[in-house]
Coordinates of C-alpha atoms and ligand atoms in Angstrom, one line a residue:
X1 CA 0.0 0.0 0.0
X2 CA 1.5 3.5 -1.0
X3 CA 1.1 5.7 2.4
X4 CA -0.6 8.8 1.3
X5 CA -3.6 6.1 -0.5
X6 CA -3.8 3.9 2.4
X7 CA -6.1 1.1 2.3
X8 CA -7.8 3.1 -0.7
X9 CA -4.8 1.7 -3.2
X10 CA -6.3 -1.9 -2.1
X11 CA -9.1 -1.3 -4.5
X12 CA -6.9 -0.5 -7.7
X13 CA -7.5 -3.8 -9.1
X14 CA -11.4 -3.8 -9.1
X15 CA -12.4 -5.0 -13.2
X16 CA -16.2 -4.3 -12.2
X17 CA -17.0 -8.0 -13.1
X18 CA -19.3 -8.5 -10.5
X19 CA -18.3 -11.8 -9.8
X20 CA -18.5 -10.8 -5.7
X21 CA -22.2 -9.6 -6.0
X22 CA -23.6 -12.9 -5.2
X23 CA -21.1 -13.5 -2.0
X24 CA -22.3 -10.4 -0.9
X25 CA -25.2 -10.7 2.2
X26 CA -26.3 -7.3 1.8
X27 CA -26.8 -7.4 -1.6
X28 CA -28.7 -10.5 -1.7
X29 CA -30.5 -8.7 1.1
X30 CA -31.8 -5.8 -1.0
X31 CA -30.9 -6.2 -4.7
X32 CA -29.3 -2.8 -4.6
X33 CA -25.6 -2.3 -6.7
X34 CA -25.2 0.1 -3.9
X35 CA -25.3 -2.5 -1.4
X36 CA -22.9 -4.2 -3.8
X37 CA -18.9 -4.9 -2.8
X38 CA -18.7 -3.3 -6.8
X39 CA -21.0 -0.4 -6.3
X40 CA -19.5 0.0 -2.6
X41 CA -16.4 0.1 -4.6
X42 CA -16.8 3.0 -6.6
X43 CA -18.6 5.1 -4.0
X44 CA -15.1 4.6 -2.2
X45 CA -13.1 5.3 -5.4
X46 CA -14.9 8.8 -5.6
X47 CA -14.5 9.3 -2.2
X48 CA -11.0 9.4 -2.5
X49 CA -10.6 11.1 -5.9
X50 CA -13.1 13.8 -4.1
X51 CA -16.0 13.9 -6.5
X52 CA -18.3 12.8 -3.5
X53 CA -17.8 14.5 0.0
X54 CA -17.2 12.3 3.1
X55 CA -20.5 14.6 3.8
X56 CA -22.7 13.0 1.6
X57 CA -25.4 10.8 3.0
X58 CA -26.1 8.6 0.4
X59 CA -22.5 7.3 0.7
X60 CA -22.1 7.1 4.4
X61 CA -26.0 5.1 4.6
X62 CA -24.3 2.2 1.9
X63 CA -20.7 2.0 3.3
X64 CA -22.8 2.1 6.6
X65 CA -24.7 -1.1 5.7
X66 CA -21.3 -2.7 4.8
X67 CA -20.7 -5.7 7.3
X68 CA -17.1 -5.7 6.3
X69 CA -17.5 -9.5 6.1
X70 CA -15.1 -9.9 3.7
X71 CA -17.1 -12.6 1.7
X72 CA -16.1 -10.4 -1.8
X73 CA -12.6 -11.1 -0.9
X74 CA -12.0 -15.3 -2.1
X75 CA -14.3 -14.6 -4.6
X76 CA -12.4 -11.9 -6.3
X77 CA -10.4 -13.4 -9.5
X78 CA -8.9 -10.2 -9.2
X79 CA -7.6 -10.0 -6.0
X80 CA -9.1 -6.5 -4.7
X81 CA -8.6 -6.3 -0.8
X82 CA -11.9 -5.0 -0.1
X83 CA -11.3 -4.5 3.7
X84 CA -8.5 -2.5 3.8
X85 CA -10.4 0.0 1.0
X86 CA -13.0 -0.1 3.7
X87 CA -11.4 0.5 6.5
X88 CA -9.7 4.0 5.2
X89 CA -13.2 5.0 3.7
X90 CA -14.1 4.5 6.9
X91 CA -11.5 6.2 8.8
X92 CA -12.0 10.0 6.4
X93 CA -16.1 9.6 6.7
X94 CA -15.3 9.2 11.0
X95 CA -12.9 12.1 10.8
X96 CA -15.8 14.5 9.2
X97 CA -18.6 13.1 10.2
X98 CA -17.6 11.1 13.7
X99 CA -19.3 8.7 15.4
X100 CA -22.5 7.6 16.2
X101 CA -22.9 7.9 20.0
X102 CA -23.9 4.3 20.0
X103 CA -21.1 3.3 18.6
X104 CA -18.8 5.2 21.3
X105 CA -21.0 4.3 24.0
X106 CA -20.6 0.6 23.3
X107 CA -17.0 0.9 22.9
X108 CA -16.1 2.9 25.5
X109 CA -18.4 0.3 27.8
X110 CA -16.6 -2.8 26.0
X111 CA -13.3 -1.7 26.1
X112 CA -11.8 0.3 28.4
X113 CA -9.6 -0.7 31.0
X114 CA -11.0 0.3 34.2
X115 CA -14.7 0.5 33.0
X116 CA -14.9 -2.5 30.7
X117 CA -14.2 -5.0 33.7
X118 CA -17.1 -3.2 35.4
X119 CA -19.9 -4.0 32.7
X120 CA -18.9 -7.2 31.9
X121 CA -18.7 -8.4 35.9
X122 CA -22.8 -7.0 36.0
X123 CA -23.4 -9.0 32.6
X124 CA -22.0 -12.0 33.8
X125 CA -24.1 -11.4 37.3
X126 CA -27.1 -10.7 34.8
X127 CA -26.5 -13.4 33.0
X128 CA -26.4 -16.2 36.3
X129 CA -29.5 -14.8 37.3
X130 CA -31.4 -16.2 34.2
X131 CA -33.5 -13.1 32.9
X132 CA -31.6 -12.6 30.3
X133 CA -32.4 -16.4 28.7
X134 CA -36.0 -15.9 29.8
X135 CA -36.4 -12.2 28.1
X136 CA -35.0 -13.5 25.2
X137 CA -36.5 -12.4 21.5
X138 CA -36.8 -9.8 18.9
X139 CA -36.7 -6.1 19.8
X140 CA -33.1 -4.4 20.2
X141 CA -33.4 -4.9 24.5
X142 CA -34.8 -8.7 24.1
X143 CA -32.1 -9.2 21.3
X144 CA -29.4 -8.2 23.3
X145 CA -31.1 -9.9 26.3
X146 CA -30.4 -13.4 23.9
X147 CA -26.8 -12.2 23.1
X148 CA -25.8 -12.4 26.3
X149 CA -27.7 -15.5 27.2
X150 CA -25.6 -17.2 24.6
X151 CA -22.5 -16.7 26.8
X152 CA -23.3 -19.1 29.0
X153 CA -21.0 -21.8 29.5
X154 CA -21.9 -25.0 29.9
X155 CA -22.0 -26.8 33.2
X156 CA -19.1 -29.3 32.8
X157 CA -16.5 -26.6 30.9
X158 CA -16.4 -24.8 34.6
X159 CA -13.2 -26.2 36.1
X160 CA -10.5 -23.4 35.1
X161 CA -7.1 -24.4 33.9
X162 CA -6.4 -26.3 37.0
X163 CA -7.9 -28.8 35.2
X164 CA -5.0 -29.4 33.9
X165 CA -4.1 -32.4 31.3
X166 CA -2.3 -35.0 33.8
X167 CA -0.2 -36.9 30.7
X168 CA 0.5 -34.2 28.3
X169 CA 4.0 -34.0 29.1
X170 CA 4.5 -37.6 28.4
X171 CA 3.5 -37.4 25.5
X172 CA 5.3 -34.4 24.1
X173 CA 8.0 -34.2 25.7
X174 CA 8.6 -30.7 25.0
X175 CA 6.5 -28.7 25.3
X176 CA 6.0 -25.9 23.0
X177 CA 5.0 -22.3 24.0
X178 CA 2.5 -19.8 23.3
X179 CA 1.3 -16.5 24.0
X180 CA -2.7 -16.1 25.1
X181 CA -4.4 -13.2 23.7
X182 CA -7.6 -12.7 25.6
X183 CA -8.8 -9.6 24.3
X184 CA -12.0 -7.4 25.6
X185 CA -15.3 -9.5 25.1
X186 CA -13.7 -12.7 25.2
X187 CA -11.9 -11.9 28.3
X188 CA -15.1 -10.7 29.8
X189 CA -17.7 -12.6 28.8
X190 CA -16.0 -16.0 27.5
X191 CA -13.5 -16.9 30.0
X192 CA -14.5 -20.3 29.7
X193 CA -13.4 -20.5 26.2
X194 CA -9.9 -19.5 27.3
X195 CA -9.8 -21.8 29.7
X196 CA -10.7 -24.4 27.0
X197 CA -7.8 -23.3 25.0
X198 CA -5.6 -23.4 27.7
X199 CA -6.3 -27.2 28.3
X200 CA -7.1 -28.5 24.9
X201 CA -3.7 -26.8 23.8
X202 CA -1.8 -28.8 26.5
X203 CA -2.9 -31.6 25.8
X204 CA -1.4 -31.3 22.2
X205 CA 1.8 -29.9 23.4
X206 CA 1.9 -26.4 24.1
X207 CA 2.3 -25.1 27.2
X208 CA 0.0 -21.7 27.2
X209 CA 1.7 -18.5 28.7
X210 CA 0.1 -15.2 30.0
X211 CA 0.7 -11.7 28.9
X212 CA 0.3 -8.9 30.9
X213 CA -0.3 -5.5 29.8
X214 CA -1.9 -6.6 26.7
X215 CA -4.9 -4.9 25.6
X216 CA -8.3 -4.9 23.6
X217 CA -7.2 -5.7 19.6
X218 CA -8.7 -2.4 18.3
X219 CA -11.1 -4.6 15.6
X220 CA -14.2 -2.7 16.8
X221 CA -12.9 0.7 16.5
X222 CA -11.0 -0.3 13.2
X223 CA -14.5 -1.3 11.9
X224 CA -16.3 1.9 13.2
X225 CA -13.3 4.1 11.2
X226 CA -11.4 4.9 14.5
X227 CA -7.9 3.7 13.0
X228 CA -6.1 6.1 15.1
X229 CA -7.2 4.2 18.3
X230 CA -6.5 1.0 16.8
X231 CA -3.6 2.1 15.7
X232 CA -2.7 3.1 19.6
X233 CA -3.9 -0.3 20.9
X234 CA -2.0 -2.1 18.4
X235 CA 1.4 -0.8 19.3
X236 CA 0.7 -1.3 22.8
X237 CA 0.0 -5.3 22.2
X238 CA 3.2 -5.2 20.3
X239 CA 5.2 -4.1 23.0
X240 CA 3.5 -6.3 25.3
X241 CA 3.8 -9.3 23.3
X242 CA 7.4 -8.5 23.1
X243 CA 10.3 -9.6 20.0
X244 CA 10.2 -14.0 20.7
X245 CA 9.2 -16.4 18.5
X246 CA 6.4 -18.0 19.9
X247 CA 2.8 -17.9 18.3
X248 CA 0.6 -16.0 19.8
X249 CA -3.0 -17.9 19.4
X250 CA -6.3 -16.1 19.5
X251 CA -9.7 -18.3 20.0
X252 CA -11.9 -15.0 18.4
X253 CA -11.9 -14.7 14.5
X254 CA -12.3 -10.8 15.0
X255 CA -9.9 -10.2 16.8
X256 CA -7.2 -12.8 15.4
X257 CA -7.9 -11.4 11.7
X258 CA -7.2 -7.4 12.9
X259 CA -4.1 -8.9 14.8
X260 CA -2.5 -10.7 11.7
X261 CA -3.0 -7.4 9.9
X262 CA -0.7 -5.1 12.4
X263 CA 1.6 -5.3 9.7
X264 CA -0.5 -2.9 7.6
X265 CA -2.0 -1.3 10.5
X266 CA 1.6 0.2 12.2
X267 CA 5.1 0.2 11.7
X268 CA 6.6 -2.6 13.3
X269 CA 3.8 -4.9 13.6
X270 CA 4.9 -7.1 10.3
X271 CA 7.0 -9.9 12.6
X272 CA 4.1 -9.6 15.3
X273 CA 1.3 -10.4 13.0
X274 CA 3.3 -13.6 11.3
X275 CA 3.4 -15.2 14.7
X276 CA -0.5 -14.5 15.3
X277 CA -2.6 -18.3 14.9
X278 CA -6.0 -19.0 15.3
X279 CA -6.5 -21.8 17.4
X280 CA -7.5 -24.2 15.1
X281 CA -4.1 -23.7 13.1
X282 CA -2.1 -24.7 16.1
X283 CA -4.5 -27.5 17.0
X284 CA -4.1 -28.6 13.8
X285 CA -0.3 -28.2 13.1
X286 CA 1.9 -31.3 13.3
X287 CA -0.8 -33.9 12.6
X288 CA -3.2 -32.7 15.4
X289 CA -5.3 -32.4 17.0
X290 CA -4.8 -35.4 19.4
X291 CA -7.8 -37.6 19.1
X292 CA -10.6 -37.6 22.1
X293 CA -13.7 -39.4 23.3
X294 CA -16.2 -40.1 21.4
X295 CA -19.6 -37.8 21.0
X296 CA -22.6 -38.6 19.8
X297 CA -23.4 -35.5 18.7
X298 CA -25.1 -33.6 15.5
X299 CA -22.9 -30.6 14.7
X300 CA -23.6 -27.4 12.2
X301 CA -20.4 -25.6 12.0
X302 CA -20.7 -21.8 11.0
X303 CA -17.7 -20.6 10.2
X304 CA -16.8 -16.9 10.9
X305 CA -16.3 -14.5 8.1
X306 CA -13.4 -13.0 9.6
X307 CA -11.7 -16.5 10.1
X308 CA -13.1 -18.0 6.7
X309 CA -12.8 -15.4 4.7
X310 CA -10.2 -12.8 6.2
X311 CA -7.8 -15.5 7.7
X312 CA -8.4 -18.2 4.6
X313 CA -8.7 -20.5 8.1
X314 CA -11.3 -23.4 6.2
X315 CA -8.9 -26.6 6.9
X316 CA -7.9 -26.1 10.6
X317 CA -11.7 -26.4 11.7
X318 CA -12.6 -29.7 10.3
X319 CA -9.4 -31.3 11.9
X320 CA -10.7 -30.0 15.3
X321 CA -14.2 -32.2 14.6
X322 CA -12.8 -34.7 12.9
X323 CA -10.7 -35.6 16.3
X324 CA -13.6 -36.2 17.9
X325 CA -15.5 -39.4 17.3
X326 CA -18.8 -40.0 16.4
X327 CA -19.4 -36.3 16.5
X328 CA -20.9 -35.6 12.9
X329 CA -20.7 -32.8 10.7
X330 CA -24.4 -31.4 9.1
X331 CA -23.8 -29.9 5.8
X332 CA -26.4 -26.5 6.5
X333 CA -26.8 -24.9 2.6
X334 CA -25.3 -21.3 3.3
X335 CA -23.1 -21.8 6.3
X336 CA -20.1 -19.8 5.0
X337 CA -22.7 -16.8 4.6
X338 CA -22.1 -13.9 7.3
X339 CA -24.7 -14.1 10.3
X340 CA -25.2 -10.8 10.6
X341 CA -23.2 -9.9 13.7
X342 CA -20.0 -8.3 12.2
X343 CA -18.8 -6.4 15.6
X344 CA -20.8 -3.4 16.5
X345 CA -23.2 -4.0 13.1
X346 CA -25.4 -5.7 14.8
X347 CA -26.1 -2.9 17.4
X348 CA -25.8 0.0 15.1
X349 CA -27.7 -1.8 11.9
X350 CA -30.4 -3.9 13.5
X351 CA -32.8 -4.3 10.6
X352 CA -30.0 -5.0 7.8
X353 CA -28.0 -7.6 10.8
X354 CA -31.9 -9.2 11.2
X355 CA -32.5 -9.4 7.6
X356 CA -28.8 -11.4 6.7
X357 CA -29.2 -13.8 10.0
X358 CA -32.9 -14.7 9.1
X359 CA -32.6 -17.3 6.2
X360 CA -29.0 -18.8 8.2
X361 CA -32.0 -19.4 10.8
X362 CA -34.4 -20.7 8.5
X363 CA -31.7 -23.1 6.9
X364 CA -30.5 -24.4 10.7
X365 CA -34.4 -24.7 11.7
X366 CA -34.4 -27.1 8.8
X367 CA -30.7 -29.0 9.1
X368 CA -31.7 -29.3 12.9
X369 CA -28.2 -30.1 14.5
X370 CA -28.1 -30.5 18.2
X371 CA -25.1 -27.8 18.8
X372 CA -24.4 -24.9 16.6
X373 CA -20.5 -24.5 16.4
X374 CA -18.1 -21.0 15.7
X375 CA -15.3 -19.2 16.8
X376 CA -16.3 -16.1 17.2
X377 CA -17.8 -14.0 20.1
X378 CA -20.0 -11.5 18.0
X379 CA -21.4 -14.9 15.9
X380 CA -22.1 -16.9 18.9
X381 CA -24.1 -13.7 20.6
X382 CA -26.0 -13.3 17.5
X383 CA -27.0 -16.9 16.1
X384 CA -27.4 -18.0 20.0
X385 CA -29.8 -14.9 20.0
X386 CA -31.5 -15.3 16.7
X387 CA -32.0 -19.1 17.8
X388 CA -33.4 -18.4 21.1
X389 CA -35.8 -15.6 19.7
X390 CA -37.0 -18.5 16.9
X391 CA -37.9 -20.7 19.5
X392 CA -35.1 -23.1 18.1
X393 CA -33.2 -24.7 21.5
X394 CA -29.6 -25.6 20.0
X395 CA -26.7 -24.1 22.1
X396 CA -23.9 -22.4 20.3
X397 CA -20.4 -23.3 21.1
X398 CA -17.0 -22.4 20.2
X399 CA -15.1 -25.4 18.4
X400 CA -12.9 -25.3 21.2
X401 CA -15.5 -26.3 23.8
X402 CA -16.5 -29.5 21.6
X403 CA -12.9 -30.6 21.7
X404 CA -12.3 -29.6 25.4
X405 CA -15.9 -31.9 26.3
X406 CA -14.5 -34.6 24.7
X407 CA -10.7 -34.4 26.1
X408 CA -12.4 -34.3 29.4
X409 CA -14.4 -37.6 28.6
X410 CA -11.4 -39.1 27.2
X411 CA -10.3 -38.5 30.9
X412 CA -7.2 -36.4 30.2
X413 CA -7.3 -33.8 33.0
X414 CA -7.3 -34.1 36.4
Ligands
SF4_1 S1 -14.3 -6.6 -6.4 FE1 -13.4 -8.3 -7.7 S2 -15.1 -9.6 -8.1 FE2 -16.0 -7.7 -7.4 S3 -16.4 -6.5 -9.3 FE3 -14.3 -5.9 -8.6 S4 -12.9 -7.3 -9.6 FE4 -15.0 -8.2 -9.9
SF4_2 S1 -17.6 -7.0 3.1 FE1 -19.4 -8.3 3.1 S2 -21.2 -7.0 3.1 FE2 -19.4 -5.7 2.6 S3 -19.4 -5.6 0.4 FE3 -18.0 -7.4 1.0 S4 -19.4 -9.2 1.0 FE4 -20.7 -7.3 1.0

């Protein structure tokens, strides 16, 4: 990318085939070329060139109703990188415009230190109480109501890492090591999950080490145009993750896709975002993941756009199943489609984030698996709460869970 174009020179290779517009949710959504990853395209091509202001409405409502899913990207026989165009249209319409006091609200509740811990300690005591499960629905309240009930962990995954695997050692006998990033909403709301990684990683060989003074990734404000912020939280996770070698592993698709992009983000972060893996990649490395118990179960993997798409992670995932036996993959028509969530989207564009997760819903009423499976917060919050408003009672899980259930069965931890 030259400097002074930013993400904008991403776009140069766009050919106008319109190959993408069928990958594209909002377009199937409304039928509107301005809805389009093409027509998005050239609204962000004038943009730059100036010959429409970053005041002009029409612009900001269709980049607006972008998810930033990224499903144009694979697609593209062209090779545009739609995401990074978006992200510096984004940035010049924040810096004239600004943004949406929802938007700030729910990051400044989400992410900052010293507040963030705050909200998410009276979510979590929300959340035990039961309302949130019981108010579940439609509506934005009873929405979010089913977001958070879907952050529930199950019964058996409480245990913590000192649960730890009692022959992991013995069988690798040595150990590999890697970096935890925990993030903001994973940290706050999906401890469990991290805990999961901890143990499932150990029992393939890694031995999982803290990081202190990390921070939130900066995904959510690099998505609401706030690059500068991200750009501040980024160099702080730099320094904090320090010059080694070892991976550092993230179990959330948002974040882990904004934290293997540092490189184009600041100066410096090229070496830190080539060490960044999803979990499933270092599951999967070396033959893994080691096999586990059987279970008996029905499974409809979703995979996240920003692990799918942004990361090209498709391989990784089915490894994770496949070491489980008996567990059975349902092939659900549409599954690689975005459900709607995409970070703050789902808060700020309510009818557009209804209108993409309502046939993923319609298609997982009809495939009927018994757990719903992805590795992302904002996609378990929002199929978990578009299930429980349908009536449909499938929990959603992150892959990780699965394999830790089934470790546990196998009797690896103490
Ligand atoms: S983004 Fe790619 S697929 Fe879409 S119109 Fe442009 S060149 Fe074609
Ligand atoms: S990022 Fe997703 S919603 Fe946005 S143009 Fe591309 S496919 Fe469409």
């Amino acid at each position: 990318m030259t400097p002074e174009r930013g993400g904008f020179a991403g776009l140069d290779a766009c050919v106008h085939c319109g190959f993408c517009l069928q990958a594209c949710p909002t377009f199937l959504a409304t039928g509107d070329e301005a809805d389009s990853p093409r027509g998005r395209i050239e609204l962000m091509r004038a943009l730059e060139r100036g010959e429409l202001a970053a005041t002009d409405a029409a612009l900001a409502f269709h980049l607006g109703r972008c998810l930033g899913c990224r499903a144009c990207e694979p697609v593209c026989p062209s090779g545009v990188r739609y995401g990074l165009g978006l992200e510096a249209a984004r940035e010049r319409l924040t810096e004239t415009r600004g943004v949406p006091w929802l938007a700030r609200a729910a990051l400044w509740a989400l992410t900052t230190p010293g507040v963030s811990g705050a909200v998410y300690a009276a979510a979590r005591l929300l959340r035990a109480t039961g309302l949130p499960r019981w108010l579940a629905g439609w509506g934005r309240i009873r929405f979010a109501m089913g977001m958070l009930a879907a952050t529930r962990p199950t019964r058996n995954a409480e245990g913590g890492t000192r649960n730890v695997p009692k022959a992991a050692s013995s069988t690798f006998r040595v150990p590999t090591s890697a970096l935890l990033f925990r993030g903001c909403v994973m940290q706050g709301l999906f401890p469990h999950v991290h805990d999961a990684t901890i143990r499932t990683l150990a029992v393939n060989g890694y031995e999982v080490r803290e990081v202190t003074g990390q921070v939130c990734c900066g995904a959510l404000h690099a998505h609401a145009g706030l690059a500068d912020e991200a750009r501040a939280l980024a160099r702080i996770n730099v320094t904090a993750f320090g010059d080694g070698d070892e991976p550092i592993v993230a179990n959330s698709a948002g974040c882990g896709a904004l934290l293997k992009e540092y490189g184009h983000l600041i100066d410096g972060g090229v070496m830190f975002a080539t060490r960044v893996r999803d979990v499933t990649e270092l599951l999967a490395a070396n033959g893994g993941p080691v096999a586990g118990a059987p279970l008996d179960l029905h499974v409809a993997y979703d995979p996240p756009c920003h692990l799918l798409h942004a990361q090209c992670v498709a391989d990784p995932p089915e490894r994770l199943f496949a070491a489980i036996p008996l567990l059975r993959l349902l092939t659900v028509p549409g599954a690689a489609d975005c459900c709607g969530s995409a970070g703050l989207f789902t808060l700020l564009e309510p009818e557009m984030s209804r209108a993409v997760l309502d046939p993923k819903l319609e298609r997982l009423r009809a495939a009927a698996p018994q757990v719903i499976a992805t590795g992302n917060p904002g996609c378990v919050m929002q199929l978990g709460a578009g299930l429980a408003a349908r009536g449909i009672r499938a929990p959603v899980r992150h892959p990780v869970e699965l394999l830790d259930a089934s470790y546990r069965a196998a009797g690896w931890y103490e």
